[in-house]
Each structure stands twice: as structure tokens, then as C-alpha cells.
Coordinates of C-alpha atoms and ligand atoms in Angstrom, one line a residue:
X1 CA -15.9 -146.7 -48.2
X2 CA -14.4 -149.5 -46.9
X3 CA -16.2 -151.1 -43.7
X4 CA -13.7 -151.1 -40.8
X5 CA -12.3 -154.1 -39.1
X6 CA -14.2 -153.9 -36.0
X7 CA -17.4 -152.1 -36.1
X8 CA -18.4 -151.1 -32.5
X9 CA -21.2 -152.7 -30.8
X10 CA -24.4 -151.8 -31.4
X11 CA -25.5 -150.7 -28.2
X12 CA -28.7 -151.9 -28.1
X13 CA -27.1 -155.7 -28.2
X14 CA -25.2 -155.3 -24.9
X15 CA -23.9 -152.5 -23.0
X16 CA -20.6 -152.2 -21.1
X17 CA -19.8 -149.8 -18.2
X18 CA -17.3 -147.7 -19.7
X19 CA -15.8 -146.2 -16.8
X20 CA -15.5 -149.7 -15.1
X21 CA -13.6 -150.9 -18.1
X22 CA -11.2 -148.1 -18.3
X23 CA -10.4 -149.4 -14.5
X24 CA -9.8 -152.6 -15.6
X25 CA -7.9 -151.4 -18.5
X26 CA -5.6 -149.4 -16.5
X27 CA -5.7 -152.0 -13.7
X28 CA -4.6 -155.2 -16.1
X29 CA -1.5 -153.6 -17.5
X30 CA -0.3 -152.9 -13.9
X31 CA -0.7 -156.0 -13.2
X32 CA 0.9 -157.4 -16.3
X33 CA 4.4 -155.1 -15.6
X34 CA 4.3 -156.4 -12.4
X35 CA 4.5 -160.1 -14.2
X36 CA 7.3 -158.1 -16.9
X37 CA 9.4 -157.1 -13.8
X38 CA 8.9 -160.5 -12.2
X39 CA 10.2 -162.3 -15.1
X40 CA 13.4 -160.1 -15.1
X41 CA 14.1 -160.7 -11.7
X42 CA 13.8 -164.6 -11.8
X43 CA 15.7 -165.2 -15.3
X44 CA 18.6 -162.5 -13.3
X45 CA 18.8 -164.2 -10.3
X46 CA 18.7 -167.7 -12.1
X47 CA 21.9 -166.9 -14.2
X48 CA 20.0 -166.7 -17.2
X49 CA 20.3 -162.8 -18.2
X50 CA 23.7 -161.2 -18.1
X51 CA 25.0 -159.6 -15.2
X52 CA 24.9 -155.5 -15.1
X53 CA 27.3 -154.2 -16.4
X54 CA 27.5 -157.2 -19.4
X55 CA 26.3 -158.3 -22.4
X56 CA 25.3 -161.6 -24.2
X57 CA 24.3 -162.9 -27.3
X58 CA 20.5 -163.7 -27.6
X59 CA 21.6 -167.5 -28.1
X60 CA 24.0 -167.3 -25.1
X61 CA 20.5 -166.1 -22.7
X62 CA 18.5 -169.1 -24.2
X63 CA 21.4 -171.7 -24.2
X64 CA 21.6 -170.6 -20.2
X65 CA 17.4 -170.6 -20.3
X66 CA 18.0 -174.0 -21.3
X67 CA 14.1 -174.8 -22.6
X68 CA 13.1 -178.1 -22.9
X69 CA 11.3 -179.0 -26.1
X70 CA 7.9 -177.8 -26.8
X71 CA 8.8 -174.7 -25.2
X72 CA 11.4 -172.9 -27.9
X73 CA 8.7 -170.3 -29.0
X74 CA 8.3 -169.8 -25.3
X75 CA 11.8 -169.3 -25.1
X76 CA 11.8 -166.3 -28.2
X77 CA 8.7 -164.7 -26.8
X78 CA 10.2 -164.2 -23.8
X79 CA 13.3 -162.4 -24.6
X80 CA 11.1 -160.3 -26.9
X81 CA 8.7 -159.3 -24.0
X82 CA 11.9 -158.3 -21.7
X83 CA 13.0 -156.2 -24.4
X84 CA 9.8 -154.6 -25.3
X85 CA 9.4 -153.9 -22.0
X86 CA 13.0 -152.1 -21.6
X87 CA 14.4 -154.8 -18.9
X88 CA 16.7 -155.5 -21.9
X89 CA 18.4 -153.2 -24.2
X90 CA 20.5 -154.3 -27.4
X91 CA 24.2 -153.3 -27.5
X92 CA 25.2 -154.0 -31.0
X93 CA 24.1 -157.1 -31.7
X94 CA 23.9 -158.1 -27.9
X95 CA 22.0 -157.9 -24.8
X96 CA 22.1 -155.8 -21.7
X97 CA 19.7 -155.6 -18.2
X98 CA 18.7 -152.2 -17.9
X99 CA 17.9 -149.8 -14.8
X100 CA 14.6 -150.9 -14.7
X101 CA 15.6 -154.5 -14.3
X102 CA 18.0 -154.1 -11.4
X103 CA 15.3 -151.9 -10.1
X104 CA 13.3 -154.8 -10.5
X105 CA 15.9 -157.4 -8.7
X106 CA 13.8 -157.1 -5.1
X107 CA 11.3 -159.5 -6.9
X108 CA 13.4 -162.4 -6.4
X109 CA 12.8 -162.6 -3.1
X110 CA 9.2 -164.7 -2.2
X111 CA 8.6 -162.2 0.4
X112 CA 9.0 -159.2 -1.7
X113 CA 6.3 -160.8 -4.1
X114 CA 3.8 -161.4 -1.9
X115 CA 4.1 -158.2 -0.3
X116 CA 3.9 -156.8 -3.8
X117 CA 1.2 -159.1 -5.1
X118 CA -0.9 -158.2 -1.8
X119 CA -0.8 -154.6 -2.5
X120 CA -1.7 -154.7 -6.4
X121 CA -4.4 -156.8 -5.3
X122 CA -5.6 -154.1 -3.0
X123 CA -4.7 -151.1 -5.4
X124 CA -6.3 -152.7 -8.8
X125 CA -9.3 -154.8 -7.4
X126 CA -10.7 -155.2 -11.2
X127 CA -7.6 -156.8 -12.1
X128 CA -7.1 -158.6 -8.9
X129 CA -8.3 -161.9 -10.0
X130 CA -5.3 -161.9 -12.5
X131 CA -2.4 -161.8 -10.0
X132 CA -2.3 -165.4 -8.3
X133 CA -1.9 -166.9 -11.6
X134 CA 0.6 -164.3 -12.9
X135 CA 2.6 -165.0 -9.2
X136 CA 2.9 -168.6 -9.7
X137 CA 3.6 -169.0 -13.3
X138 CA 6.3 -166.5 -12.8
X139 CA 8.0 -167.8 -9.6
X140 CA 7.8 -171.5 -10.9
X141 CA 9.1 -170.8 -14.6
X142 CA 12.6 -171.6 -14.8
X143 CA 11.6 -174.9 -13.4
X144 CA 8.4 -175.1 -15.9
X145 CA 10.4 -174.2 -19.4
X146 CA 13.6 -176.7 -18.0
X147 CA 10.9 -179.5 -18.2
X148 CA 11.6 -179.8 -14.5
X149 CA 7.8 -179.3 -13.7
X150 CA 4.9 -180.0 -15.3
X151 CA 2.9 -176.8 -16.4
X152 CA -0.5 -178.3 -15.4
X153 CA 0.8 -178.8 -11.6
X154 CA 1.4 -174.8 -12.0
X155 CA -1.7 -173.6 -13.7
X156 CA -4.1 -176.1 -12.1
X157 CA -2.7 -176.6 -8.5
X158 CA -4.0 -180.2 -6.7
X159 CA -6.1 -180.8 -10.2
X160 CA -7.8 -177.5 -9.1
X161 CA -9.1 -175.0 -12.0
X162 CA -9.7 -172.1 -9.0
X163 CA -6.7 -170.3 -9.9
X164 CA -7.7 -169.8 -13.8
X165 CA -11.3 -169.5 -12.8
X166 CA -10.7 -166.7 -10.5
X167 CA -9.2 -164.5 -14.0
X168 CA -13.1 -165.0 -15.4
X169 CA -14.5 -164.1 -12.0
X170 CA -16.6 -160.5 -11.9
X171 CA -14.3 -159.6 -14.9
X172 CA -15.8 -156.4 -16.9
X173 CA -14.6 -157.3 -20.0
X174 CA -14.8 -161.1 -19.7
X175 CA -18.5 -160.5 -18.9
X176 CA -18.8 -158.0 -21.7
X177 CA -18.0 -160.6 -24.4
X178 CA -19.8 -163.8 -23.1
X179 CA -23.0 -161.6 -23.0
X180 CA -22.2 -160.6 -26.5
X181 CA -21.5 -163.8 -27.7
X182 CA -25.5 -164.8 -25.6
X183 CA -27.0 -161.8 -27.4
X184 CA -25.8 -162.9 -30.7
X185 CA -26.8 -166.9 -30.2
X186 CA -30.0 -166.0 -28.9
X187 CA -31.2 -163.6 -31.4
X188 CA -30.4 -166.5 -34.1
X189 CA -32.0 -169.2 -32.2
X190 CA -35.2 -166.8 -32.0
X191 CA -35.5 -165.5 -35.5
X192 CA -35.2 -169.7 -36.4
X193 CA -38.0 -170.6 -34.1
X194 CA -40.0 -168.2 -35.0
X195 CA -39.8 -169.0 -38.6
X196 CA -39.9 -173.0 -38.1
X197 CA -42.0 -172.4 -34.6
X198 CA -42.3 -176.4 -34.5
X199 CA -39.0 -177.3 -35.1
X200 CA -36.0 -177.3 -32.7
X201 CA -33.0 -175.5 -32.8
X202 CA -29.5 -177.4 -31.9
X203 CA -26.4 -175.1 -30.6
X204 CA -23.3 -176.8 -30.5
X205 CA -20.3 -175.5 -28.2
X206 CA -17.1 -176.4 -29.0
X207 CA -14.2 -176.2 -26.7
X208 CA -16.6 -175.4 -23.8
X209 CA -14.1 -175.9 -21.1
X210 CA -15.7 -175.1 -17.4
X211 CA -18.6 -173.3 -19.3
X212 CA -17.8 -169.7 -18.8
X213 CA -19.7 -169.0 -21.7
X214 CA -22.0 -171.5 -21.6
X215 CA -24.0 -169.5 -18.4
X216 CA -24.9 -166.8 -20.2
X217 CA -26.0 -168.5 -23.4
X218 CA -28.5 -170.8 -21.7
X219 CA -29.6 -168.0 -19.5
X220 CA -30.4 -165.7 -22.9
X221 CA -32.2 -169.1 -24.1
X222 CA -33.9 -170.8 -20.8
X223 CA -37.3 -169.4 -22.5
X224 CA -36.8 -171.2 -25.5
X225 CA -35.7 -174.3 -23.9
X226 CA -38.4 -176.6 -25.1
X227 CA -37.4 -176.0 -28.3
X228 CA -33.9 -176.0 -27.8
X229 CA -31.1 -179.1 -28.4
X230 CA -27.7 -177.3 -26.7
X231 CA -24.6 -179.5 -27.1
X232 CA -22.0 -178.8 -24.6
X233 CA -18.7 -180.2 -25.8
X234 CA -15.1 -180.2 -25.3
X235 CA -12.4 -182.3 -26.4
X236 CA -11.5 -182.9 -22.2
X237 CA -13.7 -185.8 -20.3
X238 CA -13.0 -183.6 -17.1
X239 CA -14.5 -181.1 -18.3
X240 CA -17.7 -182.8 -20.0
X241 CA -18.2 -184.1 -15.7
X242 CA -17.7 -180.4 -14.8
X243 CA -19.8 -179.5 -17.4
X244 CA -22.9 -182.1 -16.2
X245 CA -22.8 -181.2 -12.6
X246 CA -23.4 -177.4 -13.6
X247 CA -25.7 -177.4 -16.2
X248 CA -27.0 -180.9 -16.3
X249 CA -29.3 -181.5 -13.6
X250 CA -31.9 -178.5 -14.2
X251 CA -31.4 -178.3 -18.1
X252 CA -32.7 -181.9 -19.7
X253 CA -32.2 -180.0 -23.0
X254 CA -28.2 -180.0 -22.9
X255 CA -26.2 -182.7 -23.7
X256 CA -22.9 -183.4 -23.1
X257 CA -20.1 -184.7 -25.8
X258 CA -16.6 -185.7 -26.5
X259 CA -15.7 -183.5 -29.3
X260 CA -12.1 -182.5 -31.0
X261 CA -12.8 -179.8 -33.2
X262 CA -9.5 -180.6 -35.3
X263 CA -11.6 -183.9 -36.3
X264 CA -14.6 -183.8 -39.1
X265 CA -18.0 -184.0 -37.1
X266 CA -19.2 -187.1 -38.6
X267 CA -16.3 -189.4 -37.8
X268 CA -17.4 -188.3 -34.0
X269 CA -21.1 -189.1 -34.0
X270 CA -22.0 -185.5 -35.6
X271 CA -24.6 -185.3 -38.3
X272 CA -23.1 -182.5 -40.7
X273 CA -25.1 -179.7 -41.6
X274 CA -27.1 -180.2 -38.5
X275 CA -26.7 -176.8 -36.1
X276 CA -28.4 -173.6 -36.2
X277 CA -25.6 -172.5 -34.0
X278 CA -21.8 -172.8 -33.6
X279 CA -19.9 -171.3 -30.6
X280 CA -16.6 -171.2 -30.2
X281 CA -15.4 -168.8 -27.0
X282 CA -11.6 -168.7 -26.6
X283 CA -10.3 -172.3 -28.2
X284 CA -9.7 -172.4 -32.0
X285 CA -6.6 -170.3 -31.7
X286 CA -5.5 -173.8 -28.9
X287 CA -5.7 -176.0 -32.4
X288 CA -3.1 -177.0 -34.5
X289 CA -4.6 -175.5 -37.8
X290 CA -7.4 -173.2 -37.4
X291 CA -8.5 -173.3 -41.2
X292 CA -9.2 -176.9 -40.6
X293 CA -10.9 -176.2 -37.2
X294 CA -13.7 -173.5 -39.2
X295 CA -14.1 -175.5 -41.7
X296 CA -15.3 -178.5 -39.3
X297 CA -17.6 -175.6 -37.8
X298 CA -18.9 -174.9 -41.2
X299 CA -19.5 -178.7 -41.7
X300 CA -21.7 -178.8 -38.8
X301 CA -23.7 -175.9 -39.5
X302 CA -26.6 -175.8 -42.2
X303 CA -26.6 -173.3 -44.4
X304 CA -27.4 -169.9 -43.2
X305 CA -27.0 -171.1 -39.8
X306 CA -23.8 -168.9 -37.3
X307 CA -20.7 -169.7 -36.1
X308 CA -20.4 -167.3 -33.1
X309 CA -16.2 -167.1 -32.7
X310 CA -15.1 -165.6 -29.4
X311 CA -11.1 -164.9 -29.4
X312 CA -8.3 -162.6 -28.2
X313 CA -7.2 -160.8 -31.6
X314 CA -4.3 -158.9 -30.2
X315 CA -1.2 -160.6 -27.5
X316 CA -1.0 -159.7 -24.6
X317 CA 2.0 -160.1 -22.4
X318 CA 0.0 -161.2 -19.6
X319 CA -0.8 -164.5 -21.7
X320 CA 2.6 -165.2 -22.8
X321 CA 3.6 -165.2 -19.2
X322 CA 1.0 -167.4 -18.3
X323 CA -0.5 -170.0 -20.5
X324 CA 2.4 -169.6 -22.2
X325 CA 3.4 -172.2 -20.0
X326 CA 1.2 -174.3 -21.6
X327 CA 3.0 -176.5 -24.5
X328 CA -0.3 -176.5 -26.0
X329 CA -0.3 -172.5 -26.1
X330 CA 2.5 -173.3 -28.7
X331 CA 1.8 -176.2 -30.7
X332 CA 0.0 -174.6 -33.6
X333 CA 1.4 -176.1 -37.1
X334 CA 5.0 -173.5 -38.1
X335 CA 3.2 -173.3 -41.8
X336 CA -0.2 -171.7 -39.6
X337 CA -0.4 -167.9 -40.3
X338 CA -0.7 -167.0 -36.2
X339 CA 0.7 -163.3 -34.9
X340 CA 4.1 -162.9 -33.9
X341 CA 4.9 -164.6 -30.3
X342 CA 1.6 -166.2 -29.8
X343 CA -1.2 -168.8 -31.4
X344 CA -3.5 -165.7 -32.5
X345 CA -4.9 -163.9 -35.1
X346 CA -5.8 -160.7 -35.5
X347 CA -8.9 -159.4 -37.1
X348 CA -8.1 -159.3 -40.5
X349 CA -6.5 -163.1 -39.7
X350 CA -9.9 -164.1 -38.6
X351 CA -11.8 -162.7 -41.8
X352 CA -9.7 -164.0 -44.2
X353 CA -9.9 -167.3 -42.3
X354 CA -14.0 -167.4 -42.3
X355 CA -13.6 -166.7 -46.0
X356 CA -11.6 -169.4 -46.6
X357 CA -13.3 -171.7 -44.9
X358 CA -16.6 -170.8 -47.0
X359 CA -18.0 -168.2 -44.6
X360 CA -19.9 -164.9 -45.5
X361 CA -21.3 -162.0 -44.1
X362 CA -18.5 -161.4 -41.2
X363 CA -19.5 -159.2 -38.7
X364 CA -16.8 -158.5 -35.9
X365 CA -18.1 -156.8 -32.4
X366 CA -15.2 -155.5 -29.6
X367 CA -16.2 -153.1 -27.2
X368 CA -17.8 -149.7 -28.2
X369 CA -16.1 -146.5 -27.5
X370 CA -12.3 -147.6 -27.9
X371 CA -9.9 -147.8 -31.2
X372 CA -9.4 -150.4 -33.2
X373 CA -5.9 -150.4 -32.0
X374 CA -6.9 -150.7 -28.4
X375 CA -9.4 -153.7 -28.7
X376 CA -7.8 -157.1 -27.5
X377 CA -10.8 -159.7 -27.7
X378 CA -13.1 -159.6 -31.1
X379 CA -16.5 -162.0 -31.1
X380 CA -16.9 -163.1 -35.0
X381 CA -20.2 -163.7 -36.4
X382 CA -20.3 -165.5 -39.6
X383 CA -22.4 -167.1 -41.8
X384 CA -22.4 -170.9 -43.3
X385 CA -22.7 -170.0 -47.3
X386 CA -25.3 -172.1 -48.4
X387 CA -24.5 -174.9 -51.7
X388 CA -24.2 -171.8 -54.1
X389 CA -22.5 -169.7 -51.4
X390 CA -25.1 -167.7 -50.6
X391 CA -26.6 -167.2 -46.7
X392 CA -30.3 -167.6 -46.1
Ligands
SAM1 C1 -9.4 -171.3 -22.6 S1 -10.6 -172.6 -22.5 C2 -12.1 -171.8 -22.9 C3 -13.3 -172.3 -22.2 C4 -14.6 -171.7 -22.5 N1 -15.0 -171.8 -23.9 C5 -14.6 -170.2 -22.0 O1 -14.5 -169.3 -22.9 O2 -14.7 -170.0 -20.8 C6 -10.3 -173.6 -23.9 C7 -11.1 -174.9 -24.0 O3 -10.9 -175.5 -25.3 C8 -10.8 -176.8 -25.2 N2 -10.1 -177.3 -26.4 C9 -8.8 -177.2 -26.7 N3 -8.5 -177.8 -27.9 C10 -9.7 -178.3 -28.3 C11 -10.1 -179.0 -29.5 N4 -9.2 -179.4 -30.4 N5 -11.4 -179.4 -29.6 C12 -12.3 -179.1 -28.6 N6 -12.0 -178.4 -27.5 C13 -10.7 -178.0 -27.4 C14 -10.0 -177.0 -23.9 O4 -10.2 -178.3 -23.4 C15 -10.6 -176.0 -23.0 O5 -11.7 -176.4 -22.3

């Protein structure tokens, strides 16, 4: 037998509320056809989508959409969503609005959305934290994809992160996976120490952002911290100063780094084959190639040490409508094997990349109790193959 794609978490590692997730489950895709309907109701009223009762060519509707560049696969993805969502239906080799998109037309009105917005908030309060961004990416679009607006003055108001923050916020299965992902670095970083119980352990964190992870990691290792080198990095400044006032001033064992994981570690300062520990929660598929990514992973790790990847496998719409305002959402490399509409891989992507890039013994871990078919978010565990490509 084969083993499957996604094994389901062994309990025993972490635990998730089942019932609570089913909520949010349930509770996200409302949300996200809210954002669907929204869409349709701002490209109709902004002249983009044909009027009932006509058709247009799919190059017509993006001609009228007018993106700016850097925002073409935008442009696709969201004429694919519309239609997938039956606010568009072909005729022929054209496009129509349907019912459920004049249905939908109410939502160009700012009071209609807020009144709206207000009472999925109320209805779905384990999605809720989703809908501020969803509202504002959605009502400012046209503007955003016309190069009118900057994306960053939509997705981080003022310089503010709140907005995105409050998506990770008390979220069941955000929570699920950074606990995973402190499970799985912790039970490395003690088998380590207690076979080298005078040496210390370094954890590097790529891509660490405002440290979502990073809480729970150091949390799972604050009783090893005396032993413990923990290298908080990103490729962003702001959020290395974000990153200090959080964690810095109780922890003297984390440090904080510039680091661009498209660039080899030891033209940045990095000794290769130095970490126990990789992690990488939610930004290899944000690089331009991810096989060159994991292999500068690999390169940091020694061998038998664990590159702990943390990554959506499956798109969602609600992404597409909202850090797919982000150029960088889109700016993989067009020869990078990514899924359709999106810079993502799916499982099978992911193993056959940490193959390629010299890993071994793959483990994947999504939430226990649903399909395969249903899991969105995978956390990878993989192993550095030692000189003759075995682990330890
Ligand atoms: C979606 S955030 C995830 C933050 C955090 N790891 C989490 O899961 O909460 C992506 C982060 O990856 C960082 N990033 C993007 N490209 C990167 C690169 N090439 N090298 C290192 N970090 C990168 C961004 O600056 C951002 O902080």
C-alpha cells in the first residue's frame, strides 16, 4: 500500500476541537461568498462585467478591468473565481452576469456592506476576524488592480498590520497548525539535547513576519532555553523591530536577522549546515522559485536535522481576493510549477519539491478527522539527507 498524502495527526501531538473547527469551516466560506458577491457587484457597477441581459468576450471584461502590470494573473483569477462561483456564466464562447450577481448588485452600495459585513460578523464569530480585510480589499479593488492605489495602503492601513493580524487572532485552525508546527520543533530540539545534553541547539525561522508562529515555538521550548540559539528572521527590517520588541527583551537566546531565503545562507552571514531546525510558516510559496528556496533551507540544516514547512496546499478564494492584491502574491517565476490561480502547491507539489531539493523522510500533518480533499493548510516535516543521502 501506498502511504497517503496527508496522514492525519497523531493525536497525541496536538489536538483540535473538532466541533469548533467545523464552525469555522462553515463560518469561513460564508464569509468568503460574501467577498464572491462583493466582487461581482463592484466590477458591475464599475463597467467592467457586461450588463444583464449581454455578453462579452473574456478579453473585452479585462480590457475594461484595465490591470496595471504585475497584476495580469490577478486579472485571470478573478474572472475564474466569478465564474466558479456562478456570478458568470459562458454563452458560447462569451460571458454573462447571472441571477445571483444582480442579486448581488445591493453590495455596491457602502451602506449595504457594512450593514452586511456587521451582521456576518455577528452570525459567524469564528470567521469574524476575516471580514474587515475581505471589506476593504474588495471595496478598494478596481482602484488597487488600475495601479491607482497602492495595495499596501489597503492591506496595512496607516502602516498598521491590525487588519491582517486580526485573521490570526483566536483562529481554530490558525492555532491548530502553529501548535503543530511547536510540537514538531520541540520534539526535535529535545531528542537533540538529550543526545548532545552539552551542546546547543540553533532554530532558524525564516520568513517570520510578526511572529505568529514564533509564540508558540518559544513557548514549547522556554524549558530548554539555556540550551537553545533561536534565530528569528525575515527578509523585512520592520518586521525584525516588531520581532525584538515581542520576543527580545525576556528571551536573550533569540536573535534577530535580516535574511532572504531566495539567497544562499552563507553570502548572508549564515554558517551552512549549522541548524537543528528550519521553520518556514506560510512564506516559501511568497518566493520566486521555491526549489531554490528549500534547497537554501537544506543548506542551513545539518544533516539529519528538520525543516518544519507550514503552507496552505489548496486556494482558497478568500486569498485571491485578498493578498491577491499583493503583486508579490503573483510574482513567482511563469516556469515555477505553482497550482492554478495562485503561488501554491499542493501536497504532492510539496513532496516532490523536498525530494528535489535532497530531502527525505516527508511526513505531511493537516487536521485529523477530515479528507484529504477537504484539508487546505499541510505542515511538512522533512529531513536534511546526510552526504550519502541518508537521515541520522
Ligand atoms: C504571510 S507572512 C507569515 C508570517 C509568519 N511566518 C506567520 O506564519 O505568521 C510571510 C512573511 O514572509 C516574509 N518573506 C517573504 N518573502 C521572503 C523571503 N524571500 N525571505 C524571507 N522572508 C520572506 C514576509 O516578509 C512576511 O513576514
Amino acid at each position: 500500500m501506498t502511504a497517503p498524502d496527508v496522514e492525519a495527526t497523531p493525536s497525541p501531538l496536538v489536538d483540535v476541537d473538532q466541533e469548533r473547527h467545523a464552525r469555522f469551516r462553515a463560518s469561513f466560506e460564508a464569509v468568503t461568498d460574501f467577498g464572491r458577491r462583493l466582487l461581482a457587484a463592484r466590477l458591475a457597477a464599475a463597467g467592467v462585467l457586461p450588463a444583464a441581459g449581454t455578453t462579452a468576450g473574456r478579453d473585452e471584461i479585462l480590457a475594461r478591468l484595465a490591470v496595471a502590470s504585475g497584476y495580469q494573473r490577478l486579472g485571470d483569477a478573478l474572472l475564474d473565481l466569478l465564474e466558479r462561483a456562478d456570478l458568470l456564466r459562458r454563452r458560447d464562447d462569451r460571458l454573462a452576469v447571472t441571477e445571483r450577481a444582480a442579486e448581488a448588485a445591493g453590495l455596491a452600495s457602502d451602506d449595504v456592506v457594512d450593514a452586511t459585513a456587521t451582521a456576518l460578523r455577528r452570525e459567524h464569530p469564528e470567521a469574524a476576524g476575516y471580514v474587515p480585510l475581505l471589506v476593504a480589499c474588495q471595496t478598494q479593488l478596481v482602484e488597487v488592480v488600475r495601479g491607482d492605489r497602492p495595495a499596501n495602503e489597503v492591506l496595512f492601513p496607516g502602516g498598521s498590520a491590525d487588519m491582517v493580524a486580526a485573521i490570526y487572532r483566536d483562529n481554530v485552525q490558525l492555532d491548530f497548525y502553529n501548535r503543530l508546527c511547536a510540537a514538531r520543533v520541540q520534539q526535535h530540539v529535545r531528542q537533540f539535547l538529550r543526545r548532545y545534553p552539552r551542546s546547543f541547539a540553533q532554530v532558524m525561522e525564516v520568513g517570520a513576519g510578526t511572529g505568529g508562529t514564533t509564540g508558540p515555538v518559544l513557548d514549547a521550548l522556554a524549558d530548554r532555553a539555556e540550551r537553545l540559539r533561536y534565530f528569528y528572521t525575515d527578509v523585512g527590517p520592520a518586521f525584525l523591530r516588531l520581532g525584538r520588541q515581542r520576543f527580545g527583551v525576556t528571551r536573550p537566546h533569540v536573535d534577530f536577522a535580516r535574511y532572504n531565503v531566495e539567497g544562499a545562507p552563507e553570502d548572508q552571514g549564515f554558517e551552512p549546515g549549522s541548524m537543528e531546525v528550519v521553520l518556514a510558516s506560510n512564506v516559501l510559496h511568497a518566493t520566486l522559485r521555491i526549489s531554490a528556496a528549500l534547497r537554501h533551507c537544506h543548506a542551513l540544516l545539518k544533516p539529519g536535522g528538520i525543516l518544519v514547512v507550514n503552507e496552505m496546499t489548496s486556494r482558497l478564494d478568500y486569498n485571491t481576493l485578498t493578498f491577491g492584491l499583493a503583486e508579490g502574491w503573483w510574482r513567482h517565476a511563469d516556469d515555477e510549477p505553482r497550482l492554478a490561480a495562485s503561488p501554491l502547491l499542493d501536497v504532492a507539489g510539496w513532496r516532490a519539491a523536498l525530494g528535489r531539493a535532497g530531502f527525505v523522510d516527508v511526513q505531511a500533518h493537516a487536521v485529523p478527522g477530515l479528507d484529504a480533499s477537504e484539508q487546505v493548510q499541510t505542515m511538512f516535516v522533512a529531513t536534511a539527507a546526510g552526504p550519502g543521502g541518508s537521515s541520522r
